CSV table of C-alpha atoms in Angstrom, one decimal:
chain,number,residue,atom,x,y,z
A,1,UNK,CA,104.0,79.4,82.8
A,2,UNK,CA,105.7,79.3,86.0
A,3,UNK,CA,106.0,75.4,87.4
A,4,UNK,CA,107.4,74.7,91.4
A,5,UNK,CA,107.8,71.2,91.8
A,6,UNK,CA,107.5,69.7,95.1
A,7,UNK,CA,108.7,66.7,96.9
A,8,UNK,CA,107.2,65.4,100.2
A,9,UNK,CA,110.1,66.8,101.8
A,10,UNK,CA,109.7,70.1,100.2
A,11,UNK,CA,106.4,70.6,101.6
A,12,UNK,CA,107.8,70.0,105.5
A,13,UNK,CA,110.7,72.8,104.4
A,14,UNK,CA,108.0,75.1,103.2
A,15,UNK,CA,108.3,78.6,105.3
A,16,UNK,CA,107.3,82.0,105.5
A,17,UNK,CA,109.9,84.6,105.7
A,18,UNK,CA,109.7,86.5,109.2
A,19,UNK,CA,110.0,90.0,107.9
A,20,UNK,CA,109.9,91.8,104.5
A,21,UNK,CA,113.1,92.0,102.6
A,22,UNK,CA,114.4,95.5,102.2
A,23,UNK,CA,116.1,94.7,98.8
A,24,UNK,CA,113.1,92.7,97.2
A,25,UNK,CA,111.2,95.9,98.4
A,26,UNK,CA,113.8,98.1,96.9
A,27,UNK,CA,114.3,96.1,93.6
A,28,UNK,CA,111.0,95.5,92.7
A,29,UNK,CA,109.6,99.4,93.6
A,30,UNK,CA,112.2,100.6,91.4
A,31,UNK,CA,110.2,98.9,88.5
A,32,UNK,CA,107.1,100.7,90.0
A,33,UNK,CA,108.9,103.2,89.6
A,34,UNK,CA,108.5,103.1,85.9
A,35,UNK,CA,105.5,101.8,85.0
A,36,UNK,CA,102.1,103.3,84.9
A,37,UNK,CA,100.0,101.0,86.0
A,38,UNK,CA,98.6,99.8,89.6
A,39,UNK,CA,98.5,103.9,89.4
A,40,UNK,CA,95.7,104.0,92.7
A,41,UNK,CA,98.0,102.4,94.8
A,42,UNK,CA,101.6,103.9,93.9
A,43,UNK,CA,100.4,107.0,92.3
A,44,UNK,CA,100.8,109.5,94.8
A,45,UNK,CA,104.4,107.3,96.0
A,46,UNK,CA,105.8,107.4,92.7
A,47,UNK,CA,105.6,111.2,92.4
A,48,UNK,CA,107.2,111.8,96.0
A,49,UNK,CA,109.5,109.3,95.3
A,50,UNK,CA,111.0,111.3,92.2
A,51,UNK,CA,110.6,114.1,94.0
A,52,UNK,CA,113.8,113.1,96.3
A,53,UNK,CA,115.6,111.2,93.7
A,54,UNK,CA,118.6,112.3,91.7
A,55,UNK,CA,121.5,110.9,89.4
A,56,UNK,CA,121.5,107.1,91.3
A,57,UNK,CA,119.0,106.1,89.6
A,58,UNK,CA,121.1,105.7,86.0
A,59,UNK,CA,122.7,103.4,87.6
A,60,UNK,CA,120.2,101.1,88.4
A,61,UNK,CA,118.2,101.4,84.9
A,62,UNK,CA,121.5,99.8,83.7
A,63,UNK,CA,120.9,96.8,85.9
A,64,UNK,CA,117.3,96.7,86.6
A,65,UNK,CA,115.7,97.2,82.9
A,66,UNK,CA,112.2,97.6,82.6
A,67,UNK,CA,111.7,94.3,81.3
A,68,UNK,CA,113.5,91.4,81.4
A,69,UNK,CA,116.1,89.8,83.6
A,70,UNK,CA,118.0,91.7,86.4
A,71,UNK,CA,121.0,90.0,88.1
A,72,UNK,CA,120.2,87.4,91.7
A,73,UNK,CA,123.2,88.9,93.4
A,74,UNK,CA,121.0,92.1,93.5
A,75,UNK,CA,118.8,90.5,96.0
A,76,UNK,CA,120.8,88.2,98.8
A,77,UNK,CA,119.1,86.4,101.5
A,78,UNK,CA,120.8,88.8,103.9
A,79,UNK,CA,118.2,91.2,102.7
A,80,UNK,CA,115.9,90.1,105.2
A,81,UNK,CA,118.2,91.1,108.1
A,82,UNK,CA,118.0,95.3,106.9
A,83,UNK,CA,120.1,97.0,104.4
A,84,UNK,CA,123.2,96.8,106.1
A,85,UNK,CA,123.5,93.2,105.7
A,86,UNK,CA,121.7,93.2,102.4
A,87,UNK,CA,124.6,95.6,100.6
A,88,UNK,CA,127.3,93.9,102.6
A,89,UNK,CA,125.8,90.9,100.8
A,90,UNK,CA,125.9,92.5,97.5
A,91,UNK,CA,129.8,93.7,98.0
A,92,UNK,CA,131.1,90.6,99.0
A,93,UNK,CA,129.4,88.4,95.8
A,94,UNK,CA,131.7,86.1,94.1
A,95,UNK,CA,133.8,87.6,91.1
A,96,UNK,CA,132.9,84.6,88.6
A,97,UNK,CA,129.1,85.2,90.2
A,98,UNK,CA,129.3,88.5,89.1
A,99,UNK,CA,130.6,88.3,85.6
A,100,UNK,CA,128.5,85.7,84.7
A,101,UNK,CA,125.2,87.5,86.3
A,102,UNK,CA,126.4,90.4,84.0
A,103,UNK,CA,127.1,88.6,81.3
A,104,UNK,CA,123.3,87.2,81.6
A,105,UNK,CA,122.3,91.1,81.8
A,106,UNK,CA,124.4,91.8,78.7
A,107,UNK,CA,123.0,89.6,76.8
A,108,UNK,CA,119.2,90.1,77.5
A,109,UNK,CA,120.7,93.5,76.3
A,110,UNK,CA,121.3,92.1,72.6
A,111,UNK,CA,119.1,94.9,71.0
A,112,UNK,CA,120.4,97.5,72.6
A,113,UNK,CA,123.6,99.1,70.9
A,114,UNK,CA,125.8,99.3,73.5
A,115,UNK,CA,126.0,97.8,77.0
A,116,UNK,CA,126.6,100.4,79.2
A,117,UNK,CA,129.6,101.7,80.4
A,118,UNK,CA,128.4,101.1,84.0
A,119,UNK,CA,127.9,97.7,83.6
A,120,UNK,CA,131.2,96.7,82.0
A,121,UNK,CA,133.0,98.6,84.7
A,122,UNK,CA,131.6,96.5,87.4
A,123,UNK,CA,132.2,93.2,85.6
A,124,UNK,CA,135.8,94.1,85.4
A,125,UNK,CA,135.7,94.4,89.4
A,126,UNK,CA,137.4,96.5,91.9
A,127,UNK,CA,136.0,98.9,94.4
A,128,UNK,CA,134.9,102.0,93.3
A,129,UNK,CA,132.0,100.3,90.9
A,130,UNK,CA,130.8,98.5,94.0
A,131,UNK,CA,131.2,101.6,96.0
A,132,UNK,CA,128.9,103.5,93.4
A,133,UNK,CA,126.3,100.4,93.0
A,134,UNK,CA,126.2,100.2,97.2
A,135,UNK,CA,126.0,104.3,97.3
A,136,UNK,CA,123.1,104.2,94.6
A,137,UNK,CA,121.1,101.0,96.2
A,138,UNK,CA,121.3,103.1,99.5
A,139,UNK,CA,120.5,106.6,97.7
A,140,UNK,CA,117.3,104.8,96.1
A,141,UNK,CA,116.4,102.9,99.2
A,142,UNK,CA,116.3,106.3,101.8
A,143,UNK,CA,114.4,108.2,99.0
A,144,UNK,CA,111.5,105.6,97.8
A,145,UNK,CA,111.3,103.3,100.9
A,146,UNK,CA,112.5,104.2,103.9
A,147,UNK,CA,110.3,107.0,104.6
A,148,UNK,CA,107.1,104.3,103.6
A,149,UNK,CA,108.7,101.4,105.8
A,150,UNK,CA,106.4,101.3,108.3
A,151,UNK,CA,103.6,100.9,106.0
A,152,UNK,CA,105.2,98.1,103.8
A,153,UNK,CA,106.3,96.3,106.9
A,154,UNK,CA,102.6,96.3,108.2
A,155,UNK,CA,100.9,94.9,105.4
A,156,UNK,CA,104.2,92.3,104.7
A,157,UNK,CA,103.4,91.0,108.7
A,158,UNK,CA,99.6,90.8,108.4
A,159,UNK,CA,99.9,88.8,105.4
A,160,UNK,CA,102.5,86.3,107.4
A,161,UNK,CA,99.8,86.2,109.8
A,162,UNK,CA,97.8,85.2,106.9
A,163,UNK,CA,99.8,82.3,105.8
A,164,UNK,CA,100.7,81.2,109.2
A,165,UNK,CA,96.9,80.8,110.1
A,166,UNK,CA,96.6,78.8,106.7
A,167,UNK,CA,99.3,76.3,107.7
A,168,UNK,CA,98.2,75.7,111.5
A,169,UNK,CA,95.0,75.0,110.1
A,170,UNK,CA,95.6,72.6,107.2
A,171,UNK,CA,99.8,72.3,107.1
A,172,UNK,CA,101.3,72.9,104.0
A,173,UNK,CA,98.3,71.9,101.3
A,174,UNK,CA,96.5,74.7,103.2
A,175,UNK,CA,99.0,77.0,103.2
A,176,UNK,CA,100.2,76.9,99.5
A,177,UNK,CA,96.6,76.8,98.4
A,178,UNK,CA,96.1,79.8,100.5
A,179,UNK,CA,98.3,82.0,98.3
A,180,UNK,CA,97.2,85.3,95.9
A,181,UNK,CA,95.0,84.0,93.3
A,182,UNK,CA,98.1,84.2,90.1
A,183,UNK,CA,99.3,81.2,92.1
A,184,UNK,CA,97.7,77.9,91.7
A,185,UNK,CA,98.5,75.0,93.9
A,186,UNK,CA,98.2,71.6,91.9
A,187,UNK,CA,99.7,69.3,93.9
A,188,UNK,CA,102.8,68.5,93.9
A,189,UNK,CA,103.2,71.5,91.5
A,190,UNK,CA,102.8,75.2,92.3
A,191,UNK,CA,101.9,77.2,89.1
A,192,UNK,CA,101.6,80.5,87.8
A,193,UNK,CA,101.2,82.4,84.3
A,194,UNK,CA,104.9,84.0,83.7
A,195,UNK,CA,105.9,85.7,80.8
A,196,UNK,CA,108.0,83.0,79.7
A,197,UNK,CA,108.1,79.2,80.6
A,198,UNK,CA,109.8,78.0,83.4
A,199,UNK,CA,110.3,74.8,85.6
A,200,UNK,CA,111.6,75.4,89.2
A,201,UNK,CA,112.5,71.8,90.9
A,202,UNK,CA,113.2,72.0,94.5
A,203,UNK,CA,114.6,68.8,94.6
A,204,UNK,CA,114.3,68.3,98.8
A,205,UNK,CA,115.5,72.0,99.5
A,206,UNK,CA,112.3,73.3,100.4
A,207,UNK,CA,110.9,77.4,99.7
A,208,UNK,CA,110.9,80.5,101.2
A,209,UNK,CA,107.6,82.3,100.3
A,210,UNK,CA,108.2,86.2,100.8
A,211,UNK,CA,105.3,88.7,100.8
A,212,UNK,CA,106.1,92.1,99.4
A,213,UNK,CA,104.6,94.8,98.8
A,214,UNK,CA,106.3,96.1,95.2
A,215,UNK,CA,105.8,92.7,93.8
A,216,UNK,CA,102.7,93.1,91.3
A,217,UNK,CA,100.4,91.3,89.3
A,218,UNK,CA,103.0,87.9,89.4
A,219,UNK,CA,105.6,86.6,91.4
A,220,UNK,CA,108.8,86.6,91.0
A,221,UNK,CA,111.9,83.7,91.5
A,222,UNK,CA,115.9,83.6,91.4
A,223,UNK,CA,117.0,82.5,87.7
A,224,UNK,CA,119.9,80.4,89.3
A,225,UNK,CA,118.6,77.5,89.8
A,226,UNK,CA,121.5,76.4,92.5
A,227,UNK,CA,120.6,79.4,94.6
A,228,UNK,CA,118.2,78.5,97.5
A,229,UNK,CA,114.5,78.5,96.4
A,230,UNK,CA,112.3,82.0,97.2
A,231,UNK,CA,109.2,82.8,96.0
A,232,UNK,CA,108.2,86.3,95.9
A,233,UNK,CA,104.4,87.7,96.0
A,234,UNK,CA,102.4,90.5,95.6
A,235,UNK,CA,100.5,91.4,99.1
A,236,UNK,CA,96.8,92.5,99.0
A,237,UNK,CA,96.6,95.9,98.6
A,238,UNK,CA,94.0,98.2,100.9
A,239,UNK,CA,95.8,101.5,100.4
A,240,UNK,CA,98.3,103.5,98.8
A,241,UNK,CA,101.8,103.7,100.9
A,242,UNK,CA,101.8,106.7,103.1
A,243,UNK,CA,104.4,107.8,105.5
A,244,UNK,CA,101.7,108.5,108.1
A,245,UNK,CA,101.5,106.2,110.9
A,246,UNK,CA,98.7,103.5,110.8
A,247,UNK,CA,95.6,104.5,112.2
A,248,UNK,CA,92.5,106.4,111.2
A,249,UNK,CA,92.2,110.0,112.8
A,250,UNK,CA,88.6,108.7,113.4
A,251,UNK,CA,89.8,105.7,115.4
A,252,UNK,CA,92.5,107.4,117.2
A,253,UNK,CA,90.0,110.2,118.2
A,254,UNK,CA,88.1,107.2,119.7
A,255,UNK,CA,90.5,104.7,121.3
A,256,UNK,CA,93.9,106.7,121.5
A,257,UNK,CA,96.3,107.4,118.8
A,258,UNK,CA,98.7,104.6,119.9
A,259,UNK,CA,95.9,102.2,121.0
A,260,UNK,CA,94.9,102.6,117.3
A,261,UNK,CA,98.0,101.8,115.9
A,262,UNK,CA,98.3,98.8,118.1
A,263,UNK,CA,94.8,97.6,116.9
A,264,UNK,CA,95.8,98.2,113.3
A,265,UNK,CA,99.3,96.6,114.1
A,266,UNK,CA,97.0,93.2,114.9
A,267,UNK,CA,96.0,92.9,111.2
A,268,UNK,CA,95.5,89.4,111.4
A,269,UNK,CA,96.9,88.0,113.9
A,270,UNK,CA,100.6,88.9,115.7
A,271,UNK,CA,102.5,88.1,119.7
A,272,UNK,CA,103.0,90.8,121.5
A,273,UNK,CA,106.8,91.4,120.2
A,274,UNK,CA,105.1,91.4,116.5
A,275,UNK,CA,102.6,94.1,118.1
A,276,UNK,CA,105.6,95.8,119.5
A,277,UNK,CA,107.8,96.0,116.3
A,278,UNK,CA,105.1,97.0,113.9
A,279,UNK,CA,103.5,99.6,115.8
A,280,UNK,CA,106.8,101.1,116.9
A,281,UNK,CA,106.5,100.8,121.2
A,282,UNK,CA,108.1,98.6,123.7
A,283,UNK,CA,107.0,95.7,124.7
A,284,UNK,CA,105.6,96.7,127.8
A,285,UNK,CA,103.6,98.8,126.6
A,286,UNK,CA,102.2,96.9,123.6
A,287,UNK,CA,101.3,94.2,126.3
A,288,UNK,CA,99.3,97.0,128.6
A,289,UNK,CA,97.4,98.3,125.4
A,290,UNK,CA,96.2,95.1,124.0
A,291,UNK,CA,95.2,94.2,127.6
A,292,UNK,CA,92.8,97.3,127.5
A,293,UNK,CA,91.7,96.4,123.8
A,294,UNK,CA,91.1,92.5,124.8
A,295,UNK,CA,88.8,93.7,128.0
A,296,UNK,CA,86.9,96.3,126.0
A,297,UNK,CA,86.2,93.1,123.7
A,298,UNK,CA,88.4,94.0,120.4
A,299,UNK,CA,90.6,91.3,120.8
A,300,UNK,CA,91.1,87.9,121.4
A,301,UNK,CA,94.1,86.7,123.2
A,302,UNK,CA,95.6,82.8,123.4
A,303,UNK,CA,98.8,81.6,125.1
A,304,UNK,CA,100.8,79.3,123.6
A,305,UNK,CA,103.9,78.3,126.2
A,306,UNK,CA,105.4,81.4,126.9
A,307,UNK,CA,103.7,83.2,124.3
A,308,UNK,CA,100.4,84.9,123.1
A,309,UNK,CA,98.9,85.5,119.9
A,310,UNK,CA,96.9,88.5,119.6
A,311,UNK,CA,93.9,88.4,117.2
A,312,UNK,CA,91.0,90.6,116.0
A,313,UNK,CA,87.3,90.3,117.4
A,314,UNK,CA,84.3,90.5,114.9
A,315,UNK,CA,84.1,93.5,116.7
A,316,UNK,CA,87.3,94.9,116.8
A,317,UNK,CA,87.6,94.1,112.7
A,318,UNK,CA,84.3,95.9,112.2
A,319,UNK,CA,85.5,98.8,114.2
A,320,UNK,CA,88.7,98.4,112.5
A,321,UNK,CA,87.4,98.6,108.6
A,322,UNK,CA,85.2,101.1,109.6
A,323,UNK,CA,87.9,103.4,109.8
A,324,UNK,CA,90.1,102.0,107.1
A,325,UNK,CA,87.3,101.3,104.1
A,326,UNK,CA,89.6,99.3,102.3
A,327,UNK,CA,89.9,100.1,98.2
A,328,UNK,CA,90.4,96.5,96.3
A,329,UNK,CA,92.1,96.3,93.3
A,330,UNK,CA,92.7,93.9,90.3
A,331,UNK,CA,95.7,92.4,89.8
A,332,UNK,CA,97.7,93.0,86.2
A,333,UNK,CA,100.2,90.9,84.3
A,334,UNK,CA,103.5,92.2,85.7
A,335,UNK,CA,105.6,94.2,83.1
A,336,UNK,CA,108.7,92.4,84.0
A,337,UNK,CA,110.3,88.5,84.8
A,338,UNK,CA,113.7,87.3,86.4
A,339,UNK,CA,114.3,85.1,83.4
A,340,UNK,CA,113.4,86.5,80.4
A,341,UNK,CA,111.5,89.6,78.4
A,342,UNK,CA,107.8,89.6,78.3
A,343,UNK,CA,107.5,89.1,75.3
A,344,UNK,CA,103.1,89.5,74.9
């Protein structure tokens, strides 16, 4: 069981991160990778994915087992800010971090016969190890994500728009009870079943809650406990990652192939910059096409001070799952914790 325990400042420093996290996404879809369930969603990913991979990924099975913990340093908060930042992050972590991270790694290791040679060679430090780990994160990452960003960063932002809704309209009880349904808010205490027992205290620091779309089945959180609080959890899933852009050839037929994307870039809810960013235009020209969606009555538009939020009309969402017919699926316990083995 997984235990968050809030203070009343806690809940004012709760927050949604603004975009996904491109090492969370990478991290966490390398154990997808590997395992064979959630196979509707990630099946046809998982076999393009190998497709374009080659030797990097040895590397990574060294740090990022299949089970059990893999080191915090592998995902920085820089993350957030692209992959630039993120690795930069990850080159310039702390020696004593790094050894005792490793060390942590090593010895979640204990029935394996040897730790690999990989690993020792980047706890003894020096360049070339971080040059290979960097050159292997950013191998993985062009090959298993970057062609699907698009796609992970849609369903990250309509699931912000999710949480955000949640929290204007009952603050912070609204919004943590809003959460995927592994998460139970008990307040002051945020649970979740976890393959091993854990008690997270924020202790007046707040958390950042972080959609993503590789996460599975349960969330996921640092196993430092003086490392700033994150919470990592699984997005719904409606389809399978496709490096198509959004849009139904049905819909665009109908309404335009870049009017469609902008409708499907609304999800549920976004300003017009959102709009912009996830369906790929400027911002001029995100503003002219909703303009045309609101007056044919698919959206609904409200100005807040300088800017507008963007949101889906009964009739634009019907016209919108009409062409998506979303698949639901079940959630299943996650193969896979930051502080421990499974161990059912």
């Amino acid at each position: 069981m997984l235990r968050i325990h809030f203070t009343g400042n806690d809940l004012a420093g709760v927050r949604t991160a603004a975009r996904p996290d491109v090492l969370w996404e990478t991290i966490l879809s390398f154990h997808r990778l590997r395992d064979r369930r959630g196979s509707v969603v990630y099946r046809e990913w998982r076999s393009a994915a190998r497709s374009r991979l080659g030797g990097e990924t040895r590397l990574l099975a060294a740090l990022v087992p299949s089970r059990g913990y893999f080191p915090d340093f592998l995902t920085p908060a820089e993350g957030v800010h692209g992959l630039d930042e993120g690795l930069q992050a990850i080159r310039a972590t702390d020696a004593g971090r790094l050894r005792g991270e490793l060390s942590l790694l090593a010895a979640d290791r204990s029935g394996a016969r040897t730790v690999p040679h990989s690993l020792r060679a980047l706890a003894d430090g020096g360049a070339e190890p971080f040059d290979r780990l960097v050159g292997a994160l950013r191998s993985y990452h062009r090959a298993a994500i970057e062609p699907y960003w698009p796609h992970i960063r849609a369903r990250v932002e309509a699931d912000r728009a999710r949480r955000g809704r949640a929290l204007l309209d009952g603050g912070a009880d609204e919004l943590l009870a809003s959460l995927p349904p592994m998460l139970r808010w008990r307040a002051p205490v945020l649970e979740a079943d976890y393959p091993v027992d854990r008690d997270v205290h924020l202790d007046g620091r707040g958390l950042l809650l972080q959609p993503s779309y590789f996460c599975r089945g349960t969330p996921v959180v640092l196993r430092d406990p003086e490392l700033p609080p994150v919470l990592v959890y699984p997005v719904t899933h409606g389809e399978a990652p496709t490096v198509r852009e959004p849009g139904g050839s049905s819909l665009a037929k109908l309404v335009g192939q870049t009017r469609s994307t902008v409708l499907h870039a609304i999800g549920d809810g976004g300003t017009t910059s959102e709009l912009a960013r996830r369906a790929g235009v400027s911002l001029a020209s995100a503003s002219q096409h909703a303009g045309v969606l609101r007056e044919a009555g698919l959206i609904a538009t409200l100005r807040h001070g300088n800017a507008v939020l963007h949101t889906l009309t009964p009739l634009g969402a019907a016209l919108l799952g009409g062409a998506q017919r979303p698949v639901e699926l079940r959630c299943h316990t996650a193969s896979y914790a930051r502080n421990g083995p499974v161990t059912s």
